[in-house]
Amino acid sequence: MINASQTLSKDLSISKKINQGLIKLNLSPSELIEEALTNHEGSLTDVGALMADTGHYTGRSPKDRFIVEDEITKTSIWWGNINLPISEQHFENIYHKMLDFLQNKTLYARDAFAGADSRYRLNIRVYNTLAWHNLFCYNMFLRPKIEELDDFDPNFTIICVPEFEADPSLDGTRGKNFTIINLSQRIILIGGTAYAGEIKKGIFSVLNYLLPLEEKVLSMHCSANIGSKGDTAIFFGLSGTGKTTLSADPERKLIGDDEHGWTNNGIFNFEGGCYAKVIDLSREKEPEIWDAIKYGAIIENTRFMPDTRKVDYSNRSVTENTRTAYPLFHIRNAINPPLGTIPQNIFFLTADAFGVIPPISKLNPSQAMYHFISGYTAKVAGTEMGVSEPQTTFSACFGAAFLPLHPTYYASLFGKKMKDHNVNVWLVNTGWTGGPYGVGSRMKLSYTRAMITAALEGKLDNVSFKTHETFKVAVPQICPNVPEHILNPRDTWEDQLAYDQKAAQLAAEFIKNFERYADSASLDILAGAPQA
């Protein structure tokens, strides 16, 4: 335990002092759990996990995330409705008001790494007012060894104070809650929200800026695993596409489920844990996640079965976005350290509710870059309020909300690495076949697993391929353990003319979405577009 004024002044190079504050530095998980229970921040479940609520905000608030606009960032950031600017003066005002607010408060501090490859990792110090938030940081970031803490020198600082609220009329924010990233001073300020995911995604946004721009390391919003022969696979996909499920393969070691970097030597996890959704969780559907929820894990915004300490994972009374955070070592087949080789196979997962995209197809480099920028999936009726029929969803690089640079920057780097290392890129549809949502049926998980296994084992290398009429991707005509008629989506439709019309409609949506990137895209990337 150390004096807060000394530590904050040293870390942040400020003259402002926090008087009589106390910092509890690098407490163990059991100590943090005791602190959280003492502070009435949560409750223990029957399996020993800490249940906590995030308050008013049960998810990220992307319209309240700002990047300080200064001499370094004004020409490098992809400004727009993803990356919102805030002035240096507003940052300074909020920063010092937060420090004033923290006078006489107890803080929980943690030293951690972001990035399993020591050549590219960030040394982070996080300050929290909530003990369970500090446990979240222990779980989600990489944990230094005891000897690495002796001379730990943080080069990025996070201050997370949910109780502190901004004044929009004075502070340049949209509301009382905010996340502000200062890339020059290397500080992240979070206030007015207790949603822990803002901490994790704040650092992901920082790495998405520093690594590609300064190190030519591709940062990726993906999961990754590695086989017994050292073959690494990467899975990209938006929510609902099966990214977590398909990367959790009992025959392969998990590298990570969300954030990775790709160097000239291999890939590395940015994190030391997993932050998984748990709505409707069951041991049958997600055994790895189910078993990882034990003492030391956190579950957010869930509720108990009546008169028990057993979690009711079907309960939606707080939010659909119920989550768990646990360290990677809670996963039985996780690899440590979380490093992989150069990927041999990359899978773009989409849940196409229009029933158009083939269940598996191979992409050439132009198509891979085009689909990487597109980041396509579809929402289906009932998943969100106001969604009554399938809707296209595009998120650049499968993570637009976390991209400080223009998407074509990441796509060009992706394309170069793909060509340099001769990587196979597959587009996999985990969505509908035989017709759109409401007519067709969802692709069987067993078929999708069989197709991915076939690709990983090289069993699709020498089969015959057919070029898709609209999207021009290469569709394998044979795949072990998958009925042949499933592979060509047009053949599964009763009305094949209706399929052609729906395919043209979806292609037009792709082209319309890509208009915002076209001016910055190379001819090589544009060559990957479908034919409307």
Coordinates of C-alpha atoms in Angstrom, one line a residue:
M1 CA 0.0 0.0 0.0
I2 CA 1.4 3.3 -1.0
N3 CA 0.5 7.0 -0.9
A4 CA -1.7 8.0 -3.8
S5 CA -0.2 11.4 -4.2
Q6 CA 3.3 10.0 -4.6
T7 CA 2.3 7.3 -7.1
L8 CA 0.0 9.4 -9.3
S9 CA 2.5 12.3 -9.4
K10 CA 5.3 9.9 -10.5
D11 CA 3.2 8.0 -13.1
L12 CA 1.6 10.9 -14.7
S13 CA 4.3 13.6 -14.3
I14 CA 1.8 16.1 -12.7
S15 CA 2.2 18.6 -9.9
K16 CA -1.3 18.0 -8.7
K17 CA -1.4 15.9 -5.5
I18 CA -4.0 13.6 -4.1
N19 CA -4.0 14.3 -0.4
Q20 CA -4.1 11.4 2.1
G21 CA -5.2 8.9 -0.6
L22 CA -4.3 5.2 -0.3
I23 CA -3.4 2.9 -3.2
K24 CA -3.6 -0.8 -2.8
L25 CA -1.2 -2.0 -5.4
N26 CA -1.2 -5.4 -7.2
L27 CA -3.6 -7.2 -4.7
S28 CA -4.1 -10.9 -5.4
P29 CA -7.5 -12.1 -6.8
S30 CA -8.5 -13.4 -3.3
E31 CA -7.7 -10.1 -1.7
L32 CA -9.6 -8.2 -4.4
I33 CA -12.6 -10.5 -4.0
E34 CA -12.6 -9.9 -0.2
E35 CA -12.4 -6.1 -0.8
A36 CA -15.3 -6.3 -3.3
L37 CA -17.4 -8.2 -0.9
T38 CA -16.5 -5.9 2.0
N39 CA -17.4 -2.9 -0.2
H40 CA -20.7 -4.5 -1.2
E41 CA -19.7 -4.4 -4.9
G42 CA -20.9 -7.9 -5.6
S43 CA -21.8 -11.5 -4.4
L44 CA -20.3 -14.9 -4.7
T45 CA -22.1 -17.6 -6.8
D46 CA -22.3 -21.2 -5.9
V47 CA -19.2 -21.9 -8.0
G48 CA -17.2 -19.1 -6.4
A49 CA -17.3 -16.6 -9.2
L50 CA -17.9 -12.9 -8.2
M51 CA -21.2 -11.5 -9.5
A52 CA -21.2 -7.8 -10.1
D53 CA -23.4 -5.2 -11.8
T54 CA -22.2 -2.5 -14.1
G55 CA -25.0 0.0 -13.3
H56 CA -26.7 2.1 -15.9
Y57 CA -24.4 1.1 -18.7
T58 CA -24.5 -2.6 -19.5
G59 CA -22.3 -2.3 -22.7
R60 CA -19.8 0.0 -24.3
S61 CA -20.9 3.6 -25.3
P62 CA -19.1 4.2 -28.6
K63 CA -20.5 7.6 -29.1
D64 CA -18.9 8.7 -25.8
R65 CA -15.4 7.5 -26.7
F66 CA -13.0 10.4 -27.6
I67 CA -9.4 10.7 -28.8
V68 CA -7.5 13.9 -28.0
E69 CA -6.8 15.8 -31.2
D70 CA -3.3 17.2 -31.0
E71 CA -0.2 17.6 -33.2
I72 CA 0.4 13.9 -33.3
T73 CA -3.1 12.7 -34.0
K74 CA -4.8 15.4 -36.1
T75 CA -3.5 14.0 -39.4
S76 CA -3.1 10.3 -38.5
I77 CA -6.5 9.4 -36.9
W78 CA -9.5 8.3 -39.1
W79 CA -11.8 11.1 -37.8
G80 CA -15.5 10.6 -38.1
N81 CA -18.4 9.1 -36.2
I82 CA -16.1 6.3 -35.0
N83 CA -13.2 8.4 -33.7
L84 CA -14.6 11.5 -32.1
P85 CA -12.1 14.4 -31.4
I86 CA -11.8 16.2 -28.1
S87 CA -9.5 19.1 -27.4
E88 CA -6.4 19.1 -25.4
Q89 CA -7.9 21.7 -23.1
H90 CA -11.0 19.7 -22.4
F91 CA -8.8 16.7 -21.6
E92 CA -6.7 18.7 -19.1
N93 CA -9.8 20.0 -17.4
I94 CA -11.4 16.6 -17.0
Y95 CA -8.1 15.1 -16.0
H96 CA -7.5 17.5 -13.1
K97 CA -11.1 17.4 -12.0
M98 CA -10.8 13.6 -11.8
L99 CA -7.7 14.0 -9.6
D100 CA -9.5 16.4 -7.4
F101 CA -12.4 14.0 -7.1
L102 CA -9.9 11.2 -6.0
Q103 CA -8.6 13.1 -3.0
N104 CA -8.9 11.0 0.2
K105 CA -10.2 8.0 -1.9
T106 CA -8.9 4.5 -1.8
L107 CA -7.7 3.2 -5.2
Y108 CA -6.8 -0.2 -6.5
A109 CA -3.8 -0.2 -8.8
R110 CA -2.5 -2.9 -11.1
D111 CA 0.6 -3.3 -13.1
A112 CA 0.0 -5.4 -16.2
F113 CA 1.1 -6.1 -19.8
A114 CA -0.8 -5.8 -23.0
G115 CA 0.8 -8.0 -25.7
A116 CA 2.3 -11.4 -25.1
D117 CA 5.2 -10.7 -27.5
S118 CA 7.7 -8.8 -25.3
R119 CA 9.0 -6.8 -28.3
Y120 CA 5.7 -5.1 -28.7
R121 CA 3.9 -5.1 -25.4
L122 CA 2.7 -2.1 -23.4
N123 CA 3.4 -1.8 -19.7
I124 CA 0.1 -0.6 -18.2
R125 CA -0.8 0.7 -14.8
V126 CA -4.5 0.8 -14.1
Y127 CA -6.2 2.8 -11.3
N128 CA -9.7 1.7 -10.2
T129 CA -12.0 2.9 -7.5
L130 CA -13.8 -0.5 -7.6
A131 CA -12.1 -3.7 -6.4
W132 CA -14.0 -5.8 -8.9
H133 CA -12.7 -3.6 -11.8
N134 CA -9.2 -4.3 -10.6
L135 CA -9.9 -8.0 -10.6
F136 CA -11.2 -7.6 -14.1
C137 CA -7.9 -6.1 -15.1
Y138 CA -6.0 -9.0 -13.4
N139 CA -8.1 -11.4 -15.4
M140 CA -8.0 -9.6 -18.8
F141 CA -4.5 -8.3 -19.0
L142 CA -1.2 -10.3 -19.0
R143 CA 0.1 -10.8 -15.5
P144 CA 3.8 -9.9 -14.9
K145 CA 6.0 -12.3 -12.9
I146 CA 7.0 -11.2 -9.4
E147 CA 10.5 -10.3 -10.5
E148 CA 9.1 -8.2 -13.4
L149 CA 7.2 -6.0 -10.9
D150 CA 10.4 -4.9 -9.1
D151 CA 11.3 -2.2 -11.6
F152 CA 8.0 -2.0 -13.5
D153 CA 7.8 1.2 -15.5
P154 CA 4.3 1.9 -16.9
N155 CA 4.2 3.5 -20.3
F156 CA 0.4 3.7 -20.5
T157 CA -1.9 4.7 -17.6
I158 CA -5.6 4.1 -17.2
I159 CA -7.7 5.9 -14.6
C160 CA -11.2 4.4 -14.3
V161 CA -13.6 6.3 -11.9
P162 CA -17.2 5.3 -12.5
E163 CA -18.4 7.7 -9.8
F164 CA -16.9 10.7 -11.5
E165 CA -19.2 12.3 -14.1
A166 CA -18.4 15.0 -16.7
D167 CA -20.3 18.2 -17.2
P168 CA -21.2 18.2 -20.9
S169 CA -21.7 22.0 -20.9
L170 CA -18.0 22.5 -19.8
D171 CA -16.1 19.4 -20.7
G172 CA -16.7 18.8 -24.4
T173 CA -18.4 15.4 -23.8
R174 CA -21.8 14.3 -25.1
G175 CA -23.0 13.2 -21.7
K176 CA -21.8 12.5 -18.2
N177 CA -20.0 9.3 -19.1
F178 CA -16.8 9.2 -21.2
T179 CA -13.7 7.3 -22.3
I180 CA -10.9 9.7 -23.5
I181 CA -7.7 8.4 -25.1
N182 CA -4.7 10.7 -25.1
L183 CA -2.1 9.0 -27.3
S184 CA 0.5 11.7 -26.8
Q185 CA 0.4 11.7 -23.0
R186 CA -0.4 7.9 -23.0
I187 CA -3.4 8.2 -20.7
I188 CA -6.9 6.8 -20.8
L189 CA -9.6 8.4 -18.6
I190 CA -12.9 6.6 -18.0
G191 CA -15.7 8.1 -16.0
G192 CA -19.4 7.9 -15.5
T193 CA -19.7 4.2 -16.5
A194 CA -18.9 1.0 -14.6
Y195 CA -19.0 -1.2 -17.7
A196 CA -15.6 -2.9 -17.4
G197 CA -15.3 -3.6 -21.1
E198 CA -14.4 0.1 -21.7
I199 CA -11.0 -0.6 -20.0
K200 CA -10.2 -3.6 -22.2
K201 CA -11.4 -1.9 -25.4
G202 CA -9.6 1.3 -24.6
I203 CA -6.2 -0.5 -24.7
F204 CA -7.2 -2.4 -27.8
S205 CA -7.9 0.9 -29.6
V206 CA -4.4 2.1 -28.4
L207 CA -2.7 -1.0 -29.8
N208 CA -4.7 -0.6 -33.0
Y209 CA -3.0 2.8 -33.4
L210 CA 0.6 2.1 -32.2
L211 CA 1.3 -1.3 -33.6
P212 CA 0.3 -0.9 -37.3
L213 CA 1.6 2.7 -37.5
E214 CA 4.8 2.4 -35.6
E215 CA 5.7 -1.3 -35.8
K216 CA 4.0 -2.5 -39.0
V217 CA 2.4 -5.2 -36.8
L218 CA -1.2 -6.0 -37.9
S219 CA -3.6 -5.7 -35.0
M220 CA -6.7 -7.9 -35.3
H221 CA -10.1 -8.3 -33.7
C222 CA -10.1 -12.1 -33.9
S223 CA -9.8 -15.4 -32.0
A224 CA -6.9 -17.8 -32.6
N225 CA -5.9 -21.4 -31.9
I226 CA -3.0 -23.7 -32.8
G227 CA -2.9 -27.4 -33.7
S228 CA -0.6 -30.1 -32.5
K229 CA 1.6 -29.7 -35.5
G230 CA 2.1 -26.0 -34.8
D231 CA -0.4 -24.8 -37.4
T232 CA -2.1 -21.5 -36.3
A233 CA -5.6 -20.6 -37.4
I234 CA -7.4 -17.2 -37.0
F235 CA -11.1 -16.6 -36.8
F236 CA -12.7 -13.2 -37.6
G237 CA -16.4 -12.6 -37.1
L238 CA -18.9 -10.2 -35.6
S239 CA -21.3 -11.1 -32.8
G240 CA -23.5 -14.1 -33.5
T241 CA -21.2 -15.7 -36.1
G242 CA -19.7 -18.4 -33.9
K243 CA -16.2 -16.9 -33.5
T244 CA -15.8 -18.1 -29.9
T245 CA -17.5 -21.4 -30.4
L246 CA -15.6 -22.4 -33.5
S247 CA -12.2 -21.4 -32.2
A248 CA -12.8 -23.4 -29.0
D249 CA -11.8 -26.7 -30.5
P250 CA -10.9 -29.5 -28.0
E251 CA -8.3 -30.8 -30.5
R252 CA -6.5 -27.5 -30.7
K253 CA -4.9 -25.1 -28.1
L254 CA -6.6 -21.8 -27.6
I255 CA -4.3 -18.7 -28.1
G256 CA -7.0 -16.2 -27.4
D257 CA -10.6 -15.3 -28.1
D258 CA -10.6 -11.6 -29.1
E259 CA -7.5 -9.5 -29.8
H260 CA -4.2 -10.4 -31.5
G261 CA -1.2 -9.0 -33.3
W262 CA 0.5 -10.5 -36.4
T263 CA 4.3 -10.0 -36.7
N264 CA 6.8 -11.4 -39.2
N265 CA 7.4 -14.3 -36.8
G266 CA 3.8 -15.2 -35.8
I267 CA 0.9 -14.0 -33.8
F268 CA 0.4 -13.0 -30.2
N269 CA -2.5 -12.4 -27.9
F270 CA -2.9 -8.9 -26.5
E271 CA -4.7 -10.2 -23.5
G272 CA -4.4 -12.6 -20.6
G273 CA -8.0 -13.6 -20.4
C274 CA -11.4 -13.9 -22.0
Y275 CA -14.5 -11.7 -21.9
A276 CA -17.3 -13.9 -23.1
K277 CA -21.1 -13.5 -23.4
V278 CA -23.1 -15.8 -21.1
I279 CA -26.7 -15.2 -22.1
D280 CA -28.3 -18.7 -22.2
L281 CA -25.0 -20.3 -21.3
S282 CA -25.1 -24.0 -20.7
R283 CA -22.4 -26.7 -20.2
E284 CA -23.8 -28.5 -23.3
K285 CA -23.4 -25.5 -25.6
E286 CA -20.2 -24.0 -24.3
P287 CA -18.4 -26.4 -22.0
E288 CA -15.1 -24.5 -22.0
I289 CA -16.7 -21.2 -20.9
W290 CA -18.9 -23.0 -18.4
D291 CA -16.0 -24.7 -16.7
A292 CA -13.9 -21.5 -16.7
I293 CA -16.5 -19.7 -14.5
K294 CA -15.2 -20.5 -11.0
Y295 CA -13.4 -18.8 -8.1
G296 CA -11.5 -15.8 -9.6
A297 CA -13.9 -15.3 -12.5
I298 CA -16.3 -12.4 -12.7
I299 CA -19.9 -12.5 -14.1
E300 CA -21.6 -9.3 -15.0
N301 CA -25.3 -8.3 -14.8
T302 CA -26.6 -11.8 -14.2
R303 CA -29.1 -12.9 -11.6
F304 CA -29.6 -15.9 -9.2
M305 CA -32.2 -18.6 -9.4
P306 CA -34.8 -17.9 -6.7
D307 CA -33.5 -18.6 -3.2
T308 CA -30.1 -20.0 -4.4
R309 CA -26.6 -18.8 -5.4
K310 CA -26.9 -20.6 -8.7
V311 CA -26.8 -18.3 -11.7
D312 CA -29.8 -18.1 -14.0
Y313 CA -28.1 -17.6 -17.3
S314 CA -31.4 -17.2 -19.2
N315 CA -32.3 -14.1 -17.1
R316 CA -32.4 -11.0 -19.3
S317 CA -33.9 -8.7 -16.7
V318 CA -30.7 -6.5 -16.7
T319 CA -29.4 -6.9 -20.2
E320 CA -28.8 -9.4 -23.1
N321 CA -25.2 -8.5 -22.8
T322 CA -24.4 -10.6 -19.7
R323 CA -20.7 -11.5 -19.6
T324 CA -17.9 -13.3 -17.8
A325 CA -14.3 -12.4 -17.4
Y326 CA -11.7 -15.0 -16.5
P327 CA -8.0 -15.6 -17.0
L328 CA -6.8 -17.8 -19.8
F329 CA -5.4 -20.3 -17.4
H330 CA -9.1 -21.1 -16.5
I331 CA -9.3 -22.7 -20.0
R332 CA -8.1 -26.2 -19.9
N333 CA -6.6 -26.2 -23.4
A334 CA -5.2 -22.7 -23.5
I335 CA -1.6 -22.3 -24.5
N336 CA 0.9 -20.4 -22.3
P337 CA 2.4 -18.1 -23.2
P338 CA -0.4 -17.2 -25.7
L339 CA 1.8 -17.1 -28.9
G340 CA 1.3 -18.7 -32.3
T341 CA 3.1 -19.3 -35.5
I342 CA 2.4 -17.6 -38.8
P343 CA -1.2 -18.5 -39.6
Q344 CA -1.8 -21.0 -42.3
N345 CA -5.6 -20.6 -42.5
I346 CA -7.8 -17.6 -41.8
F347 CA -11.6 -17.8 -41.5
F348 CA -14.0 -14.9 -42.0
L349 CA -17.2 -16.0 -40.3
T350 CA -20.5 -14.5 -41.3
A351 CA -24.1 -15.4 -40.3
D352 CA -25.7 -14.6 -43.6
A353 CA -29.4 -14.4 -42.9
F354 CA -30.1 -14.0 -46.7
G355 CA -29.0 -17.5 -47.4
V356 CA -26.7 -16.3 -50.3
I357 CA -23.1 -16.8 -49.1
P358 CA -21.7 -20.3 -49.6
P359 CA -21.1 -22.3 -46.4
I360 CA -17.3 -22.3 -47.2
S361 CA -15.4 -20.6 -50.1
K362 CA -11.8 -19.7 -50.7
L363 CA -10.8 -16.1 -51.3
N364 CA -8.0 -14.8 -53.5
P365 CA -5.9 -11.9 -52.0
S366 CA -8.1 -9.1 -53.5
Q367 CA -11.3 -10.8 -52.2
A368 CA -9.7 -11.3 -48.8
M369 CA -8.8 -7.6 -48.5
Y370 CA -12.2 -6.6 -49.8
H371 CA -14.1 -8.8 -47.4
F372 CA -11.8 -7.9 -44.5
I373 CA -12.7 -4.2 -45.0
S374 CA -16.4 -5.1 -45.4
G375 CA -16.7 -7.2 -42.2
Y376 CA -20.1 -8.6 -43.1
T377 CA -22.8 -10.4 -41.2
A378 CA -26.6 -9.9 -40.8
K379 CA -29.0 -9.2 -38.0
V380 CA -32.1 -11.4 -37.8
A381 CA -35.6 -10.6 -36.5
G382 CA -35.8 -10.6 -32.8
T383 CA -32.1 -9.9 -32.0
E384 CA -32.7 -6.2 -31.7
M385 CA -35.7 -3.9 -31.2
G386 CA -37.1 -2.8 -34.5
V387 CA -35.5 -5.6 -36.5
S388 CA -38.3 -7.4 -38.2
E389 CA -36.5 -8.9 -41.2
P390 CA -32.8 -9.6 -42.0
Q391 CA -30.5 -6.6 -42.1
T392 CA -27.0 -6.3 -43.4
T393 CA -24.3 -5.4 -40.9
F394 CA -20.9 -4.2 -41.9
S395 CA -18.0 -3.5 -39.5
A396 CA -14.7 -2.6 -41.1
C397 CA -12.0 -5.2 -40.4
F398 CA -14.5 -6.9 -38.1
G399 CA -14.0 -4.3 -35.5
A400 CA -14.7 -0.8 -36.8
A401 CA -15.4 0.6 -33.4
F402 CA -11.8 0.2 -32.4
L403 CA -9.9 1.4 -35.5
P404 CA -8.1 4.7 -35.0
L405 CA -6.6 4.4 -38.5
H406 CA -8.4 4.2 -41.9
P407 CA -9.6 0.6 -42.6
T408 CA -7.6 0.4 -45.9
Y409 CA -4.4 0.8 -43.8
Y410 CA -5.2 -2.4 -42.0
A411 CA -6.4 -4.1 -45.1
S412 CA -3.2 -3.3 -47.1
L413 CA -1.1 -4.7 -44.2
F414 CA -3.4 -7.8 -44.0
G415 CA -3.0 -8.3 -47.8
K416 CA 0.8 -8.0 -47.7
K417 CA 1.1 -10.6 -44.9
M418 CA -1.3 -12.9 -46.6
K419 CA 0.8 -12.8 -49.8
D420 CA 4.2 -12.9 -48.1
H421 CA 3.2 -16.1 -46.2
N422 CA 0.9 -17.7 -48.7
V423 CA -2.0 -17.9 -46.3
N424 CA -5.4 -19.5 -47.1
V425 CA -8.4 -17.2 -46.4
W426 CA -11.8 -18.8 -46.2
L427 CA -15.2 -17.2 -46.1
V428 CA -17.5 -19.3 -43.9
N429 CA -21.3 -18.8 -43.7
T430 CA -22.7 -20.0 -40.3
G431 CA -26.0 -18.5 -41.2
W432 CA -28.9 -19.7 -43.4
T433 CA -29.2 -22.1 -46.3
G434 CA -32.1 -23.1 -48.5
G435 CA -33.6 -19.6 -48.3
P436 CA -33.4 -16.5 -46.2
Y437 CA -34.2 -16.3 -42.5
G438 CA -37.8 -17.4 -42.1
V439 CA -37.7 -19.7 -45.1
G440 CA -34.4 -21.6 -45.0
S441 CA -32.7 -23.2 -42.0
R442 CA -29.6 -22.4 -40.0
M443 CA -26.4 -24.2 -41.1
K444 CA -25.8 -27.2 -38.9
L445 CA -22.9 -26.6 -36.5
S446 CA -21.6 -30.1 -37.3
Y447 CA -21.3 -29.2 -41.0
T448 CA -19.5 -26.0 -40.2
R449 CA -17.0 -27.8 -37.9
A450 CA -16.5 -30.4 -40.6
M451 CA -15.7 -27.7 -43.2
I452 CA -13.3 -25.9 -41.0
T453 CA -11.6 -29.2 -40.0
A454 CA -11.2 -30.1 -43.7
A455 CA -9.6 -26.7 -44.4
L456 CA -7.2 -27.0 -41.5
E457 CA -6.2 -30.6 -42.4
G458 CA -5.6 -29.7 -46.1
K459 CA -8.4 -31.9 -47.3
L460 CA -9.8 -29.0 -49.5
D461 CA -6.4 -28.4 -51.2
N462 CA -6.9 -30.7 -54.2
V463 CA -10.7 -30.8 -54.6
S464 CA -12.5 -29.2 -57.5
F465 CA -13.8 -25.6 -57.0
K466 CA -16.6 -23.7 -58.7
T467 CA -16.7 -19.9 -59.1
H468 CA -19.7 -18.3 -57.4
E469 CA -21.8 -16.5 -60.0
T470 CA -22.1 -13.2 -58.0
F471 CA -19.4 -13.1 -55.4
K472 CA -16.8 -14.8 -57.6
V473 CA -15.3 -16.7 -54.7
A474 CA -14.1 -20.3 -55.2
V475 CA -16.6 -22.9 -53.8
P476 CA -15.3 -26.4 -53.1
Q477 CA -17.5 -29.1 -54.6
I478 CA -16.5 -31.9 -52.2
C479 CA -15.9 -31.7 -48.4
P480 CA -15.6 -34.7 -46.1
N481 CA -18.7 -35.2 -43.8
V482 CA -20.8 -32.5 -45.6
P483 CA -23.5 -33.3 -48.1
E484 CA -22.5 -32.1 -51.6
H485 CA -25.7 -30.2 -52.3
I486 CA -25.1 -28.1 -49.2
L487 CA -21.9 -26.6 -50.6
N488 CA -23.6 -24.7 -53.5
P489 CA -26.2 -22.4 -51.8
R490 CA -28.2 -21.9 -55.1
D491 CA -28.9 -25.6 -55.2
T492 CA -30.5 -25.6 -51.8
W493 CA -33.1 -23.0 -52.8
E494 CA -36.5 -24.3 -54.2
D495 CA -36.7 -21.1 -56.4
Q496 CA -33.3 -20.6 -57.9
L497 CA -34.3 -17.4 -59.7
A498 CA -35.2 -16.0 -56.3
Y499 CA -31.7 -17.0 -55.1
D500 CA -30.2 -15.0 -58.0
Q501 CA -32.2 -12.0 -57.2
K502 CA -31.3 -12.2 -53.5
A503 CA -27.6 -12.6 -54.3
A504 CA -27.7 -9.5 -56.6
Q505 CA -29.4 -7.6 -53.8
L506 CA -26.8 -8.6 -51.2
A507 CA -23.9 -7.8 -53.7
A508 CA -25.4 -4.3 -54.2
E509 CA -25.4 -3.8 -50.4
F510 CA -21.7 -4.8 -50.3
I511 CA -20.9 -2.3 -53.1
K512 CA -22.9 0.5 -51.5
N513 CA -21.2 -0.1 -48.1
F514 CA -17.8 0.0 -49.7
E515 CA -18.3 3.4 -51.3
R516 CA -17.1 5.1 -48.1
Y517 CA -13.7 3.4 -48.5
A518 CA -13.3 3.3 -52.3
D519 CA -11.4 6.6 -52.6
S520 CA -8.6 5.2 -50.3
A521 CA -8.6 1.6 -51.6
S522 CA -6.1 0.3 -54.1
L523 CA -7.2 -1.3 -57.4
D524 CA -6.0 -4.6 -55.9
I525 CA -8.6 -4.2 -53.1
L526 CA -11.3 -3.0 -55.4
A527 CA -10.8 -6.1 -57.7
G528 CA -12.3 -8.2 -54.9
A529 CA -15.8 -6.7 -55.1
P530 CA -18.8 -8.9 -56.0
Q531 CA -20.6 -8.4 -59.3
A532 CA -23.9 -6.7 -58.7

